[in-house]
Coordinates of C-alpha atoms in Angstrom, one line a residue:
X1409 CA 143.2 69.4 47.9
X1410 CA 143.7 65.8 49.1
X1411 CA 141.1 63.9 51.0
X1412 CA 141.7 63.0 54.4
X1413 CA 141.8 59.2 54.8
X1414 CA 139.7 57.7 57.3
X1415 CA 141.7 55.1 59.2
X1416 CA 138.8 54.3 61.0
X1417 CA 136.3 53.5 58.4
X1418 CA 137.4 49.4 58.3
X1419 CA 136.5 48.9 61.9
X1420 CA 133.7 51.5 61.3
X1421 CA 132.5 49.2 58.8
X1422 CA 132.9 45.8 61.0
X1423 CA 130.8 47.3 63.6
X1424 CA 128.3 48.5 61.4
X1425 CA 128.0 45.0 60.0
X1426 CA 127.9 43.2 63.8
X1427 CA 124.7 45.8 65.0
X1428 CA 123.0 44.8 61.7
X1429 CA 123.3 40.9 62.2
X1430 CA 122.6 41.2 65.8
X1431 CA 119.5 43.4 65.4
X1432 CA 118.1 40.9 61.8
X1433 CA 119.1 38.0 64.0
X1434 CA 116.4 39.6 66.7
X1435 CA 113.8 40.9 63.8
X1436 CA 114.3 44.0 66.4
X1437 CA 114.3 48.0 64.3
X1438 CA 117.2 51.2 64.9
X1439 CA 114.2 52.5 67.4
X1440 CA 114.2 49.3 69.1
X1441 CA 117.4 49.0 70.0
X1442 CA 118.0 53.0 70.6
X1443 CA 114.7 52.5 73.5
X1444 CA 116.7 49.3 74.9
X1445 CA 119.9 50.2 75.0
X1446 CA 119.1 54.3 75.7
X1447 CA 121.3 55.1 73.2
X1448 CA 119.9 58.2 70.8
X1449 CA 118.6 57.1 67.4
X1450 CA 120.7 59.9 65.6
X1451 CA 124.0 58.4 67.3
X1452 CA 123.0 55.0 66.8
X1453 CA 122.6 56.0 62.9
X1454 CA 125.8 57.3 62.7
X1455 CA 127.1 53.8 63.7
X1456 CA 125.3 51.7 61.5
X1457 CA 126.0 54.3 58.9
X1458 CA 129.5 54.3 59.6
X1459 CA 129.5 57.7 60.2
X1460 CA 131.5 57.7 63.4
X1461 CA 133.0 55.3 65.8
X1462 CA 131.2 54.1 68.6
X1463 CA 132.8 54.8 72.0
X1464 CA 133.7 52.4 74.8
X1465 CA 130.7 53.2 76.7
X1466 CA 128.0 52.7 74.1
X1467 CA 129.7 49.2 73.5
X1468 CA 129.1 48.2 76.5
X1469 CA 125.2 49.0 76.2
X1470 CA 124.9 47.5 73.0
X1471 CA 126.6 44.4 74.8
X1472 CA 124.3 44.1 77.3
X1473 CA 121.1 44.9 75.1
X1474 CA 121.8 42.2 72.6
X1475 CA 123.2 39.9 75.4
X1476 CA 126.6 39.4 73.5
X1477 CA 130.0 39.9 74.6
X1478 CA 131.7 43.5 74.1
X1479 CA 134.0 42.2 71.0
X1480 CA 130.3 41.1 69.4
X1481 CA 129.8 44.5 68.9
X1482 CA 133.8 46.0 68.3
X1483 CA 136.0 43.4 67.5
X1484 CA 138.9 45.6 69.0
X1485 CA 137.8 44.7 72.5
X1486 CA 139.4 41.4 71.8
X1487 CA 142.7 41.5 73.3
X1488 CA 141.5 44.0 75.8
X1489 CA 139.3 41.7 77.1
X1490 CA 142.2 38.6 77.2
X1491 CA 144.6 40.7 79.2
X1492 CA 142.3 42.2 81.3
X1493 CA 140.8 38.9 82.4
X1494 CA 144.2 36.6 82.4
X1495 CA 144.9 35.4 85.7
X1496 CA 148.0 36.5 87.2
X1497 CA 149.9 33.0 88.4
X1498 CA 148.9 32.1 84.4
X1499 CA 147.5 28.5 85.2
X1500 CA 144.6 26.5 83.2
X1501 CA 142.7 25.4 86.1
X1502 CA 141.9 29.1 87.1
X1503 CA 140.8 30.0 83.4
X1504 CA 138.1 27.9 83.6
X1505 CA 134.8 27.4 85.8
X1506 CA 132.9 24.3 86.1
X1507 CA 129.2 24.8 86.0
X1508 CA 126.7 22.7 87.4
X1509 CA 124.3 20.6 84.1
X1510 CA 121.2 20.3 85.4
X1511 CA 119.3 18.3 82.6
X1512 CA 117.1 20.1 80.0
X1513 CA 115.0 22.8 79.6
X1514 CA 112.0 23.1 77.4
X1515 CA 112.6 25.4 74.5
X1516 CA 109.3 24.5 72.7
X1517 CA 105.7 23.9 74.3
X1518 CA 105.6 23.7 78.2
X1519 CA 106.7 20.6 79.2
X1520 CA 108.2 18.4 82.9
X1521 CA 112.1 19.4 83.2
X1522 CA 114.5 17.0 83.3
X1523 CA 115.1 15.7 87.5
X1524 CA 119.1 15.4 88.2
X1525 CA 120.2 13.8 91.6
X1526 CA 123.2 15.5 93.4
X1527 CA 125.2 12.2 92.7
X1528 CA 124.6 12.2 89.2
X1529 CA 125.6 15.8 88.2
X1530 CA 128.1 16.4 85.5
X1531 CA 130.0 19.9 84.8
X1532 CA 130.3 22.1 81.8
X1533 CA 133.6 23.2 82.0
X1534 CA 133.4 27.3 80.8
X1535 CA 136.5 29.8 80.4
X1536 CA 136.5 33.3 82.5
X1537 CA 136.8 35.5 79.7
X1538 CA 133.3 34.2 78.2
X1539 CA 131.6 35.0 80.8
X1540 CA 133.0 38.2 81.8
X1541 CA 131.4 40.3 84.8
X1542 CA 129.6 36.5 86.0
X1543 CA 132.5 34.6 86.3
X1544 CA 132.5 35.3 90.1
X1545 CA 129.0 34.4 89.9
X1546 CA 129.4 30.8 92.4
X1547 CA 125.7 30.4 91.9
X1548 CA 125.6 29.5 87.5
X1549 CA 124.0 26.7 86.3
X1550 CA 123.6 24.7 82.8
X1551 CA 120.7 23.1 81.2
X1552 CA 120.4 21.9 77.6
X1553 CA 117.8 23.0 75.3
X1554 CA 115.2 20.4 74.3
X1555 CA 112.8 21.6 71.1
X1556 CA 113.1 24.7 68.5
X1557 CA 110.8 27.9 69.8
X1558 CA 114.2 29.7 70.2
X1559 CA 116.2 28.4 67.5
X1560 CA 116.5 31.7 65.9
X1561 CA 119.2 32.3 68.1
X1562 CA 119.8 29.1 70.5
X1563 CA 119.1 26.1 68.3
X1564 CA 117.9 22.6 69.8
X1565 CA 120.8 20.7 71.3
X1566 CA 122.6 24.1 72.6
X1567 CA 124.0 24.5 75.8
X1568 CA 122.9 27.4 77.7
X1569 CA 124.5 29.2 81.1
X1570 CA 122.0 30.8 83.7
X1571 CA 122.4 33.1 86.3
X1572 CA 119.5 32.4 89.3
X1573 CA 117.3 35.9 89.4
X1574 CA 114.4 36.7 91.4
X1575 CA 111.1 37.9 89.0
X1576 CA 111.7 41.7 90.3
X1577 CA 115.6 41.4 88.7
X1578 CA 113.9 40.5 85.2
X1579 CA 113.8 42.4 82.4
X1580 CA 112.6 43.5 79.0
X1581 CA 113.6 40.8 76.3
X1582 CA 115.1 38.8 78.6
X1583 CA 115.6 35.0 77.8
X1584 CA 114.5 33.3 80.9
X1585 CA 114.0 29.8 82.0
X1586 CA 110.4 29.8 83.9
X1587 CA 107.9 27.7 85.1
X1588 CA 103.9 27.8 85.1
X1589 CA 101.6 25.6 86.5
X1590 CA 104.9 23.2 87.3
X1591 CA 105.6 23.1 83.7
X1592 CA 109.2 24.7 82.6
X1593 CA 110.1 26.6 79.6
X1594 CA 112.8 28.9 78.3
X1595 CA 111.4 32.0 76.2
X1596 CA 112.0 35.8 76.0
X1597 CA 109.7 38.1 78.1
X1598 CA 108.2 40.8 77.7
X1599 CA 105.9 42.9 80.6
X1600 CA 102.8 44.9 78.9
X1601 CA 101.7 47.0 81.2
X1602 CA 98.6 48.3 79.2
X1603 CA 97.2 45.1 78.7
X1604 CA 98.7 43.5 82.5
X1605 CA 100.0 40.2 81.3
X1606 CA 103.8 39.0 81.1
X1607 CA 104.3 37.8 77.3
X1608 CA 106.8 34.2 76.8
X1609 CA 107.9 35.0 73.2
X1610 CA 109.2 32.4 70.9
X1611 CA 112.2 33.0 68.3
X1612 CA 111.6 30.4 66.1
X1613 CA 111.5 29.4 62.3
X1614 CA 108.7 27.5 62.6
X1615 CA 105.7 29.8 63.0
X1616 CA 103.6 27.1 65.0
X1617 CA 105.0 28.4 68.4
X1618 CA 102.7 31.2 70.2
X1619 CA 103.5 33.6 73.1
X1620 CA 102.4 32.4 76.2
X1621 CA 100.2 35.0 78.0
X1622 CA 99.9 35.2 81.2
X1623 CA 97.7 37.6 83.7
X1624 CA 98.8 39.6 86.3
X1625 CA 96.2 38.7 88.4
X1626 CA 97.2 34.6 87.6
X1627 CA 100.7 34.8 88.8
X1628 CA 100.5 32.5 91.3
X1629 CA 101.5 29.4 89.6
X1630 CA 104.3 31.6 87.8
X1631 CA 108.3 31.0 89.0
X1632 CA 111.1 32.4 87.6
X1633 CA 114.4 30.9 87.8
X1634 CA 116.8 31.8 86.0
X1635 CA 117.9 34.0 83.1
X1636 CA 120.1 33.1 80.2
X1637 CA 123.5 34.5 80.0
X1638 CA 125.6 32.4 77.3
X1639 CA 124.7 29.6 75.0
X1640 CA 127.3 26.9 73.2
X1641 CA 126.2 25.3 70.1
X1642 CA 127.2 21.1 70.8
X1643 CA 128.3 19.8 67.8
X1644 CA 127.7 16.1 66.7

């Protein structure tokens, strides 16, 4: 009796791999990740184990867990994703949004953002189809990152893209940009409810960075502005 071939199992396999990287890249577990994204542990198993292909839905959690773009996860979602979000009359202009720089942003110890005058802003100029569901969004903004307590996944130098939230919209392992006590920072964050503080974690390779810990009941000096979407490596 002959085997049957799975014609699956190559893109099975390139899947597999992407969930791995994405979840060592975060030092985050299979339990993790099944809690985040409320995807079962058994099914998640069966896709890191290549035991079965992951279905459109489940991409699109995984996506959004990891804050990655659907063909991060399933590479097939490529071309999907070009012809879906090609604009009809087919010109550049309209394939690309130009977002607002607004200095830096701390990715380190707290520190005094960069000030930019209205006359002196320049534009990041982004395509649509990297930004996906907020390329309506008129309201993005860029910063560039300044130190190395994320660097495990946005590196000093980086460009990042923000969407404006309000601290109610925010949510588990978020990467936000924040201020506290007029200070700004960019970190992840993380709400313990046991303990009532908000936890800014750092990703870094150098273990001299801490979370920043802050009280419920010290809020007060706490904004939060804006939370990251996309991040560009600038190369020298």
């Amino acid at each position: 009796m002959v085997d049957k071939i799975d014609r699956d199992l190559p893109l099975k396999k390139e899947i597999s791999q992407n969930i791995k990287r994405l979840m060592k890249e975060r030092g985050w577990t299979q339990l993790k990740v099944s809690e985040l994204s409320g995807i079962s542990k058994s099914t998640l198993s069966d896709y890191v184990n290549c035991r079965t292909l992951i279905n459109p839905g489940n991409v699109e959690r995984l996506s959004e867990t990891f804050g990655v773009h659907k063909y991060d996860i399933d590479p097939s979602f490529k071309r999907t994703d070009i012809i879906e979000e090609a604009p009809v009359n087919h010109q550049v202009k309209s394939n690309t949004i130009n977002i607002p720089l607004y200095g830096s942003i701390a990715a380190g110890a707290l520190a005094t953002v960069d000030h930019v005058t209205k006359d002196k802003v320049e534009y990041l100029p982004v395509p649509n189809q990297i930004l996906g569901k907020h390329s309506k969004n008129k309201n993005l903004f860029a910063m560039k990152v300044n130190g190395d307590s994320m660097n495990k996944i946005i590196p000093h130098g980086a460009l990042v893209v923000c969407k404006p939230v309000e601290c109610c919209e925010v949510k588990n392992e978020d990467i936000i940009i924040f201020s506290h006590d007029s200070e700004y920072s960019m970190k992840r964050v993380r709400c313990d409810e046991e303990d009532k503080v908000l936890v800014f974690s750092p990703e870094s390779y150098n273990k001299k960075f801490r979370d920043i810990v802050i009280p419920f009941n010290t809020t007060n000096d706490l904004k939060i502005y804006a939370k990251v979407i996309w991040y560009s490596v600038v190369l020298d």
